[in-house]
Amino acid sequence: MAAHTHTRTPAPSAGAPSARGVDARLPWWALALPVAAFVALFVLVTAPGGAQAAGGDPGVGRLLEQIRQTLPH
């Protein structure tokens, strides 16, 4: 006589997705870090203090212009 096999689905654990779908709860920093990075970059882009022309070596500008002229358009 053959033994009966029981096919039973295990109860979902805390980390497993539920029957309704994927558990989408995120830790607080998963939202806070991208928001903080966006705000920091937005402040850097919109800050008027960095809008001054660079007073660097004019040789660098000439070198970049020479490279631009040698590249195909």
Short mmCIF file of C-alpha atoms in Angstrom, two decimals:
data_model
loop_
_atom_site.label_atom_id
_atom_site.label_comp_id
_atom_site.label_asym_id
_atom_site.label_seq_id
_atom_site.Cartn_x
_atom_site.Cartn_y
_atom_site.Cartn_z
CA MET A 1 0.00 0.00 0.00
CA ALA A 2 1.43 3.37 -1.03
CA ALA A 3 1.86 6.12 1.52
CA HIS A 4 -0.16 9.27 1.04
CA THR A 5 1.82 12.41 0.28
CA HIS A 6 0.45 15.66 1.55
CA THR A 7 1.10 18.75 -0.56
CA ARG A 8 0.82 21.63 1.77
CA THR A 9 1.94 25.16 1.03
CA PRO A 10 4.02 26.63 3.82
CA ALA A 11 2.80 29.70 5.65
CA PRO A 12 4.36 32.88 4.27
CA SER A 13 7.26 34.16 6.31
CA ALA A 14 7.88 37.79 7.19
CA GLY A 15 10.23 38.35 4.23
CA ALA A 16 8.19 36.46 1.63
CA PRO A 17 5.67 38.22 -0.62
CA SER A 18 2.08 37.79 0.40
CA ALA A 19 -0.67 36.35 -1.77
CA ARG A 20 -1.89 39.87 -2.56
CA GLY A 21 1.41 40.93 -4.12
CA VAL A 22 4.85 42.17 -3.22
CA ASP A 23 5.37 43.82 0.14
CA ALA A 24 6.48 47.35 -0.79
CA ARG A 25 7.45 48.73 2.59
CA LEU A 26 10.74 50.61 2.43
CA PRO A 27 13.00 51.76 5.23
CA TRP A 28 12.94 55.52 5.96
CA TRP A 29 16.35 56.13 4.39
CA ALA A 30 15.33 54.59 1.06
CA LEU A 31 13.22 57.70 0.48
CA ALA A 32 15.20 60.23 2.50
CA LEU A 33 18.55 59.76 0.74
CA PRO A 34 17.33 60.36 -2.84
CA VAL A 35 15.31 63.37 -1.66
CA ALA A 36 18.35 64.81 0.14
CA ALA A 37 20.55 64.26 -2.93
CA PHE A 38 17.97 65.92 -5.19
CA VAL A 39 17.66 68.92 -2.88
CA ALA A 40 21.44 69.30 -2.61
CA LEU A 41 21.92 69.18 -6.40
CA PHE A 42 18.99 71.53 -6.95
CA VAL A 43 20.51 74.07 -4.54
CA LEU A 44 23.88 73.79 -6.30
CA VAL A 45 22.32 74.35 -9.71
CA THR A 46 20.14 77.28 -8.68
CA ALA A 47 22.67 79.04 -6.42
CA PRO A 48 23.70 82.38 -7.97
CA GLY A 49 27.07 82.42 -6.15
CA GLY A 50 28.74 80.01 -8.58
CA ALA A 51 27.80 81.91 -11.74
CA GLN A 52 31.08 83.81 -12.01
CA ALA A 53 33.47 83.25 -14.89
CA ALA A 54 36.56 81.22 -14.13
CA GLY A 55 39.77 83.22 -14.07
CA GLY A 56 42.04 80.30 -14.87
CA ASP A 57 45.04 79.98 -17.14
CA PRO A 58 44.24 81.15 -20.71
CA GLY A 59 46.49 78.37 -22.03
CA VAL A 60 43.93 75.78 -20.99
CA GLY A 61 41.27 77.57 -23.03
CA ARG A 62 43.53 77.66 -26.07
CA LEU A 63 44.28 73.95 -25.68
CA LEU A 64 40.60 73.09 -25.46
CA GLU A 65 39.85 75.26 -28.49
CA GLN A 66 42.60 73.50 -30.46
CA ILE A 67 41.17 70.09 -29.52
CA ARG A 68 37.68 71.25 -30.52
CA GLN A 69 38.93 72.40 -33.92
CA THR A 70 40.73 69.14 -34.65
CA LEU A 71 37.71 66.96 -33.88
CA PRO A 72 35.30 66.29 -36.76
CA HIS A 73 31.99 68.15 -36.56
#
